[in-house]
PDB file of C-alpha atoms in Angstrom:
ATOM      1  CA  MET A  15      19.765  -0.160   2.104  1.00  0.00           C
ATOM      2  CA  GLN A  16      17.714  -1.015   5.156  1.00  0.00           C
ATOM      3  CA  PRO A  17      17.492  -4.697   6.183  1.00  0.00           C
ATOM      4  CA  THR A  18      13.737  -4.905   5.451  1.00  0.00           C
ATOM      5  CA  ALA A  19      11.156  -3.030   3.416  1.00  0.00           C
ATOM      6  CA  THR A  20       8.019  -2.162   5.377  1.00  0.00           C
ATOM      7  CA  VAL A  21       4.666  -2.404   3.617  1.00  0.00           C
ATOM      8  CA  LEU A  22       1.530  -1.141   5.339  1.00  0.00           C
ATOM      9  CA  VAL A  23      -1.611  -3.035   4.336  1.00  0.00           C
ATOM     10  CA  TYR A  24      -4.932  -1.312   5.085  1.00  0.00           C
ATOM     11  CA  SER A  25      -8.171  -3.271   4.792  1.00  0.00           C
ATOM     12  CA  ASP A  26     -11.042  -4.007   7.131  1.00  0.00           C
ATOM     13  CA  ASP A  27     -11.083  -7.538   5.663  1.00  0.00           C
ATOM     14  CA  ALA A  28      -8.505  -9.926   7.146  1.00  0.00           C
ATOM     15  CA  GLY A  29      -8.838 -12.097   4.027  1.00  0.00           C
ATOM     16  CA  THR A  30      -7.804  -9.203   1.783  1.00  0.00           C
ATOM     17  CA  ARG A  31      -4.801  -8.466   4.001  1.00  0.00           C
ATOM     18  CA  GLU A  32      -3.832 -12.136   3.752  1.00  0.00           C
ATOM     19  CA  GLN A  33      -4.212 -12.090  -0.062  1.00  0.00           C
ATOM     20  CA  VAL A  34      -1.808  -9.131  -0.216  1.00  0.00           C
ATOM     21  CA  ARG A  35       0.783 -10.913   1.926  1.00  0.00           C
ATOM     22  CA  LEU A  36       0.495 -14.117  -0.102  1.00  0.00           C
ATOM     23  CA  ALA A  37       0.509 -12.355  -3.496  1.00  0.00           C
ATOM     24  CA  ALA A  38       3.747 -10.464  -2.829  1.00  0.00           C
ATOM     25  CA  GLY A  39       5.388 -12.973  -0.545  1.00  0.00           C
ATOM     26  CA  ARG A  40       8.250 -12.276   1.782  1.00  0.00           C
ATOM     27  CA  ARG A  41      10.568 -11.063  -0.990  1.00  0.00           C
ATOM     28  CA  PRO A  42       8.821  -9.897  -4.173  1.00  0.00           C
ATOM     29  CA  ALA A  43      12.129  -9.370  -6.027  1.00  0.00           C
ATOM     30  CA  ALA A  44      15.670 -10.622  -5.518  1.00  0.00           C
ATOM     31  CA  ASP A  45      17.169  -7.114  -5.623  1.00  0.00           C
ATOM     32  CA  LEU A  46      14.946  -5.869  -2.784  1.00  0.00           C
ATOM     33  CA  PRO A  47      15.187  -6.545   0.939  1.00  0.00           C
ATOM     34  CA  PRO A  48      12.682  -8.885   2.591  1.00  0.00           C
ATOM     35  CA  VAL A  49       9.272  -7.360   3.235  1.00  0.00           C
ATOM     36  CA  GLU A  50       7.800  -6.812   6.669  1.00  0.00           C
ATOM     37  CA  TYR A  51       4.036  -6.251   6.676  1.00  0.00           C
ATOM     38  CA  VAL A  52       2.189  -3.900   9.016  1.00  0.00           C
ATOM     39  CA  GLU A  53      -1.520  -4.673   8.949  1.00  0.00           C
ATOM     40  CA  CYS A  54      -4.136  -2.038   9.753  1.00  0.00           C
ATOM     41  CA  ALA A  55      -7.918  -2.423   9.813  1.00  0.00           C
ATOM     42  CA  THR A  56      -8.811   1.200  10.678  1.00  0.00           C
ATOM     43  CA  LEU A  57      -7.801   4.677   9.579  1.00  0.00           C
ATOM     44  CA  PRO A  58      -6.540   5.631  13.079  1.00  0.00           C
ATOM     45  CA  ALA A  59      -4.229   2.587  12.984  1.00  0.00           C
ATOM     46  CA  VAL A  60      -2.880   3.687   9.582  1.00  0.00           C
ATOM     47  CA  LEU A  61      -2.166   7.208  10.830  1.00  0.00           C
ATOM     48  CA  LYS A  62      -0.490   5.883  13.968  1.00  0.00           C
ATOM     49  CA  ALA A  63       1.716   3.477  11.994  1.00  0.00           C
ATOM     50  CA  LEU A  64       2.794   6.251   9.603  1.00  0.00           C
ATOM     51  CA  GLU A  65       3.630   8.485  12.546  1.00  0.00           C
ATOM     52  CA  GLU A  66       5.562   5.902  14.557  1.00  0.00           C
ATOM     53  CA  ARG A  67       7.591   3.999  11.969  1.00  0.00           C
ATOM     54  CA  ARG A  68       9.101   4.117   8.541  1.00  0.00           C
ATOM     55  CA  ILE A  69       6.723   2.773   5.911  1.00  0.00           C
ATOM     56  CA  ASP A  70       8.097   2.177   2.417  1.00  0.00           C
ATOM     57  CA  VAL A  71       4.806   1.521   0.588  1.00  0.00           C
ATOM     58  CA  CYS A  72       1.136   1.656   1.595  1.00  0.00           C
ATOM     59  CA  VAL A  73      -1.315  -0.841   0.100  1.00  0.00           C
ATOM     60  CA  LEU A  74      -4.838   0.521   0.581  1.00  0.00           C
ATOM     61  CA  ASP A  75      -8.059  -1.400  -0.074  1.00  0.00           C
ATOM     62  CA  GLY A  76     -10.526   0.822  -1.890  1.00  0.00           C
ATOM     63  CA  GLU A  77     -13.404  -1.365  -0.667  1.00  0.00           C
ATOM     64  CA  THR A  78     -12.715  -0.800   3.054  1.00  0.00           C
ATOM     65  CA  ALA A  79     -15.468   0.794   5.152  1.00  0.00           C
ATOM     66  CA  PRO A  80     -16.130   3.256   6.588  1.00  0.00           C
ATOM     67  CA  ALA A  81     -12.939   4.998   5.398  1.00  0.00           C
ATOM     68  CA  GLY A  82     -12.277   3.645   1.907  1.00  0.00           C
ATOM     69  CA  GLY A  83      -8.744   3.328   0.587  1.00  0.00           C
ATOM     70  CA  MET A  84      -9.256   5.938  -2.132  1.00  0.00           C
ATOM     71  CA  GLY A  85     -10.267   8.653   0.319  1.00  0.00           C
ATOM     72  CA  VAL A  86      -7.543   7.565   2.732  1.00  0.00           C
ATOM     73  CA  CYS A  87      -4.983   7.794  -0.069  1.00  0.00           C
ATOM     74  CA  ARG A  88      -5.999  11.348  -0.902  1.00  0.00           C
ATOM     75  CA  GLN A  89      -5.906  12.283   2.781  1.00  0.00           C
ATOM     76  CA  LEU A  90      -2.420  10.798   3.212  1.00  0.00           C
ATOM     77  CA  LYS A  91      -1.122  12.587   0.124  1.00  0.00           C
ATOM     78  CA  ASP A  92      -2.487  15.877   1.528  1.00  0.00           C
ATOM     79  CA  GLU A  93      -1.482  15.449   5.163  1.00  0.00           C
ATOM     80  CA  VAL A  94       1.580  13.195   5.516  1.00  0.00           C
ATOM     81  CA  PHE A  95       4.973  14.779   4.917  1.00  0.00           C
ATOM     82  CA  ASP A  96       7.032  12.599   2.547  1.00  0.00           C
ATOM     83  CA  CYS A  97       4.081  10.272   2.095  1.00  0.00           C
ATOM     84  CA  PRO A  98       5.171   6.812   0.970  1.00  0.00           C
ATOM     85  CA  PRO A  99       3.991   5.582  -2.428  1.00  0.00           C
ATOM     86  CA  VAL A 100       0.484   4.119  -2.415  1.00  0.00           C
ATOM     87  CA  LEU A 101      -0.721   1.003  -4.221  1.00  0.00           C
ATOM     88  CA  LEU A 102      -4.511   1.043  -4.378  1.00  0.00           C
ATOM     89  CA  LEU A 103      -6.677  -2.068  -4.573  1.00  0.00           C
ATOM     90  CA  MET A 104      -9.761  -1.339  -6.702  1.00  0.00           C
ATOM     91  CA  GLY A 105     -12.972  -3.289  -7.025  1.00  0.00           C
ATOM     92  CA  ARG A 106     -13.321  -2.712 -10.780  1.00  0.00           C
ATOM     93  CA  PRO A 107     -11.094  -1.571 -13.627  1.00  0.00           C
ATOM     94  CA  GLN A 108     -13.642   1.214 -14.247  1.00  0.00           C
ATOM     95  CA  ASP A 109     -12.559   2.758 -10.930  1.00  0.00           C
ATOM     96  CA  ALA A 110      -9.203   3.791 -12.401  1.00  0.00           C
ATOM     97  CA  TRP A 111     -10.374   7.417 -12.558  1.00  0.00           C
ATOM     98  CA  LEU A 112     -10.936   7.307  -8.788  1.00  0.00           C
ATOM     99  CA  ALA A 113      -7.410   5.992  -8.303  1.00  0.00           C
ATOM    100  CA  THR A 114      -6.182   9.001 -10.281  1.00  0.00           C
ATOM    101  CA  TRP A 115      -8.347  11.337  -8.183  1.00  0.00           C
ATOM    102  CA  SER A 116      -6.933   9.809  -4.993  1.00  0.00           C
ATOM    103  CA  ARG A 117      -3.370  10.386  -6.279  1.00  0.00           C
ATOM    104  CA  ALA A 118      -2.410   6.719  -5.908  1.00  0.00           C
ATOM    105  CA  ASP A 119       0.990   5.861  -7.357  1.00  0.00           C
ATOM    106  CA  ALA A 120      -0.294   2.559  -8.755  1.00  0.00           C
ATOM    107  CA  ALA A 121      -3.521   0.556  -8.753  1.00  0.00           C
ATOM    108  CA  VAL A 122      -4.562  -3.060  -9.277  1.00  0.00           C
ATOM    109  CA  THR A 123      -7.981  -4.717  -9.241  1.00  0.00           C
ATOM    110  CA  HIS A 124      -9.598  -7.416  -7.103  1.00  0.00           C
ATOM    111  CA  PRO A 125      -9.311 -10.329  -7.260  1.00  0.00           C
ATOM    112  CA  LEU A 126      -5.566  -9.961  -6.944  1.00  0.00           C
ATOM    113  CA  ASP A 127      -3.455 -11.503  -9.664  1.00  0.00           C
ATOM    114  CA  PRO A 128      -0.268 -12.350  -7.736  1.00  0.00           C
ATOM    115  CA  ALA A 129       2.056 -11.552 -10.668  1.00  0.00           C
ATOM    116  CA  VAL A 130       0.420  -8.197 -11.431  1.00  0.00           C
ATOM    117  CA  PHE A 131       0.296  -7.238  -7.757  1.00  0.00           C
ATOM    118  CA  ALA A 132       3.909  -8.259  -7.086  1.00  0.00           C
ATOM    119  CA  ASP A 133       5.082  -6.294 -10.161  1.00  0.00           C
ATOM    120  CA  ALA A 134       3.257  -3.153  -9.012  1.00  0.00           C
ATOM    121  CA  LEU A 135       4.565  -3.460  -5.454  1.00  0.00           C
ATOM    122  CA  THR A 136       8.109  -4.165  -6.670  1.00  0.00           C
ATOM    123  CA  GLY A 137       8.065  -1.058  -8.865  1.00  0.00           C
ATOM    124  CA  LEU A 138       7.051   1.134  -5.936  1.00  0.00           C
ATOM    125  CA  LEU A 139       9.585  -0.448  -3.592  1.00  0.00           C
ATOM    126  CA  ARG A 140      12.357  -0.024  -6.135  1.00  0.00           C
ATOM    127  CA  GLY A 141      11.459   3.636  -6.554  1.00  0.00           C
ATOM    128  CA  ARG A 142      11.470   4.169  -2.795  1.00  0.00           C
ATOM    129  CA  HIS A 143      14.806   2.401  -2.325  1.00  0.00           C
ATOM    130  CA  ALA A 144      16.404   4.278  -5.251  1.00  0.00           C
ATOM    131  CA  VAL A 145      15.597   7.526  -3.413  1.00  0.00           C
ATOM    132  CA  ASP A 146      17.276   6.172  -0.266  1.00  0.00           C
ATOM    133  CA  ALA A 147      20.410   4.956  -2.050  1.00  0.00           C
TER     134      ALA A 147
END
């Protein structure tokens, strides 16, 4: 197992990126390594991060503009070889169909419930680390 798990957080809102970091914390589960966050505010930054380093899970904000997290998710699933799992942040529960369209691996709604978010992130990290084991 690697010494840290790397989580990419994509949102044009610094407050949303902070909410993600605070909701999951440094170690969302005792059986997982500590989390290192890579924050991105633009699509080019996301693509560069995925190209240059190992990312275990992507957290994408569906409310980001101009490239929303749902469209970015679908693009990543189409274009990135061995795309990491994606946790999508949705504005409304009714947007679940869009999360399915985007091929997100999991989705949670704003405002973030720390327990729900941490559970979703932990599930994706566990799945990623089980593949590596």
